[in-house]
PDB file of C-alpha atoms in Angstrom:
ATOM      1  CA  UNK A 173      11.071  -2.208 -22.257  1.00  0.00           C
ATOM      2  CA  UNK A 174       9.160  -5.422 -22.779  1.00  0.00           C
ATOM      3  CA  UNK A 175       5.407  -4.943 -23.099  1.00  0.00           C
ATOM      4  CA  UNK A 176       3.152  -7.618 -21.614  1.00  0.00           C
ATOM      5  CA  UNK A 177       0.126  -7.921 -23.889  1.00  0.00           C
ATOM      6  CA  UNK A 178      -3.165  -8.872 -22.269  1.00  0.00           C
ATOM      7  CA  UNK A 179      -6.233 -10.200 -24.104  1.00  0.00           C
ATOM      8  CA  UNK A 180      -9.812 -10.768 -23.009  1.00  0.00           C
ATOM      9  CA  UNK A 181      -9.104 -14.477 -22.555  1.00  0.00           C
ATOM     10  CA  UNK A 182      -5.837 -13.961 -20.617  1.00  0.00           C
ATOM     11  CA  UNK A 183      -5.808 -15.541 -17.189  1.00  0.00           C
ATOM     12  CA  UNK A 184      -5.190 -12.810 -14.572  1.00  0.00           C
ATOM     13  CA  UNK A 185      -3.134 -15.125 -12.329  1.00  0.00           C
ATOM     14  CA  UNK A 186      -0.788 -15.994 -15.204  1.00  0.00           C
ATOM     15  CA  UNK A 187      -0.398 -12.343 -16.207  1.00  0.00           C
ATOM     16  CA  UNK A 188       0.181 -11.412 -12.553  1.00  0.00           C
ATOM     17  CA  UNK A 189       2.952 -13.992 -12.266  1.00  0.00           C
ATOM     18  CA  UNK A 190       4.624 -12.683 -15.417  1.00  0.00           C
ATOM     19  CA  UNK A 191       4.222  -9.106 -14.193  1.00  0.00           C
ATOM     20  CA  UNK A 192       5.725  -9.913 -10.783  1.00  0.00           C
ATOM     21  CA  UNK A 193       8.651 -11.646 -12.506  1.00  0.00           C
ATOM     22  CA  UNK A 194       9.351  -8.665 -14.761  1.00  0.00           C
ATOM     23  CA  UNK A 195       9.079  -6.270 -11.813  1.00  0.00           C
ATOM     24  CA  UNK A 196      11.547  -8.325  -9.759  1.00  0.00           C
ATOM     25  CA  UNK A 197      13.953  -8.638 -12.694  1.00  0.00           C
ATOM     26  CA  UNK A 198      13.773  -5.159 -14.251  1.00  0.00           C
ATOM     27  CA  UNK A 199      12.080  -3.010 -11.619  1.00  0.00           C
ATOM     28  CA  UNK A 200       9.386  -1.677 -13.999  1.00  0.00           C
ATOM     29  CA  UNK A 201       6.885  -3.196 -16.410  1.00  0.00           C
ATOM     30  CA  UNK A 202       4.384  -2.155 -19.042  1.00  0.00           C
ATOM     31  CA  UNK A 203       1.081  -3.873 -19.835  1.00  0.00           C
ATOM     32  CA  UNK A 204      -0.938  -3.280 -23.001  1.00  0.00           C
ATOM     33  CA  UNK A 205      -4.633  -4.056 -23.398  1.00  0.00           C
ATOM     34  CA  UNK A 206      -7.047  -3.427 -26.274  1.00  0.00           C
ATOM     35  CA  UNK A 207     -10.765  -3.589 -25.502  1.00  0.00           C
ATOM     36  CA  UNK A 208     -12.828  -3.501 -22.345  1.00  0.00           C
ATOM     37  CA  UNK A 209     -12.400  -7.200 -21.537  1.00  0.00           C
ATOM     38  CA  UNK A 210      -8.626  -7.015 -21.892  1.00  0.00           C
ATOM     39  CA  UNK A 211      -8.442  -3.881 -19.730  1.00  0.00           C
ATOM     40  CA  UNK A 212     -10.506  -5.688 -17.070  1.00  0.00           C
ATOM     41  CA  UNK A 213      -8.115  -8.661 -17.080  1.00  0.00           C
ATOM     42  CA  UNK A 214      -5.093  -6.336 -16.937  1.00  0.00           C
ATOM     43  CA  UNK A 215      -6.436  -4.466 -13.896  1.00  0.00           C
ATOM     44  CA  UNK A 216      -7.169  -7.757 -12.117  1.00  0.00           C
ATOM     45  CA  UNK A 217      -3.638  -8.956 -12.920  1.00  0.00           C
ATOM     46  CA  UNK A 218      -2.089  -5.774 -11.495  1.00  0.00           C
ATOM     47  CA  UNK A 219      -4.098  -6.181  -8.281  1.00  0.00           C
ATOM     48  CA  UNK A 220      -3.026  -9.833  -7.968  1.00  0.00           C
ATOM     49  CA  UNK A 221       0.627  -8.996  -8.739  1.00  0.00           C
ATOM     50  CA  UNK A 222       0.548  -6.395  -5.980  1.00  0.00           C
ATOM     51  CA  UNK A 223      -0.197  -9.226  -3.568  1.00  0.00           C
ATOM     52  CA  UNK A 224       2.654 -11.303  -5.026  1.00  0.00           C
ATOM     53  CA  UNK A 225       5.314  -8.617  -4.494  1.00  0.00           C
ATOM     54  CA  UNK A 226       3.985  -7.184  -1.210  1.00  0.00           C
ATOM     55  CA  UNK A 227       5.830  -9.725   1.006  1.00  0.00           C
ATOM     56  CA  UNK A 228       9.077  -8.360  -0.502  1.00  0.00           C
ATOM     57  CA  UNK A 229       8.166  -4.891   0.774  1.00  0.00           C
ATOM     58  CA  UNK A 230       7.193  -3.616  -2.689  1.00  0.00           C
ATOM     59  CA  UNK A 231       4.037  -1.550  -3.180  1.00  0.00           C
ATOM     60  CA  UNK A 232       2.994  -0.885  -6.772  1.00  0.00           C
ATOM     61  CA  UNK A 233       1.965   2.255  -8.614  1.00  0.00           C
ATOM     62  CA  UNK A 234       0.054   1.975 -11.902  1.00  0.00           C
ATOM     63  CA  UNK A 235      -0.004   4.810 -14.447  1.00  0.00           C
ATOM     64  CA  UNK A 236      -2.530   4.332 -17.290  1.00  0.00           C
ATOM     65  CA  UNK A 237      -2.064   5.954 -20.711  1.00  0.00           C
ATOM     66  CA  UNK A 238      -3.627   5.676 -24.154  1.00  0.00           C
ATOM     67  CA  UNK A 239      -1.548   4.537 -27.107  1.00  0.00           C
ATOM     68  CA  UNK A 240      -2.284   4.045 -30.803  1.00  0.00           C
ATOM     69  CA  UNK A 241      -1.094   0.687 -32.146  1.00  0.00           C
ATOM     70  CA  UNK A 242      -1.283  -0.734 -35.644  1.00  0.00           C
ATOM     71  CA  UNK A 243      -2.677  -4.255 -35.994  1.00  0.00           C
ATOM     72  CA  UNK A 244      -3.114  -5.771 -39.456  1.00  0.00           C
ATOM     73  CA  UNK A 245      -2.881  -2.313 -41.039  1.00  0.00           C
ATOM     74  CA  UNK A 246      -5.597  -0.923 -38.755  1.00  0.00           C
ATOM     75  CA  UNK A 247      -4.899   1.657 -36.055  1.00  0.00           C
ATOM     76  CA  UNK A 248      -6.428   0.748 -32.687  1.00  0.00           C
ATOM     77  CA  UNK A 249      -6.371   2.541 -29.356  1.00  0.00           C
ATOM     78  CA  UNK A 250      -4.755   0.561 -26.569  1.00  0.00           C
ATOM     79  CA  UNK A 251      -4.564   1.248 -22.858  1.00  0.00           C
ATOM     80  CA  UNK A 252      -1.056   0.892 -21.498  1.00  0.00           C
ATOM     81  CA  UNK A 253      -0.317   0.524 -17.823  1.00  0.00           C
ATOM     82  CA  UNK A 254       3.130   1.544 -16.615  1.00  0.00           C
ATOM     83  CA  UNK A 255       3.696  -0.382 -13.379  1.00  0.00           C
ATOM     84  CA  UNK A 256       6.520   0.461 -10.982  1.00  0.00           C
ATOM     85  CA  UNK A 257       7.328   0.281  -7.275  1.00  0.00           C
ATOM     86  CA  UNK A 258       6.011   3.124  -5.147  1.00  0.00           C
ATOM     87  CA  UNK A 259       8.836   5.453  -4.162  1.00  0.00           C
TER      88      UNK A 259
END
């Protein structure tokens, strides 16, 4: 599964558009954020994407998890959001 990576300076509307596109194409998506600012932008993007897909009759569920990722030889803790349609 493709992971959408969100940074502190990511624009929530752009991430939301990408998220909505992945959800329409594949049915599920995963977002990864490292740091408080990135997590904030990711949550805003999920809320905006929910509005983008709602007219299609899709309601979203978001499941947050922690994940260790290695960046430049350093292990960091990321928050991953598994986003899927509500069943």
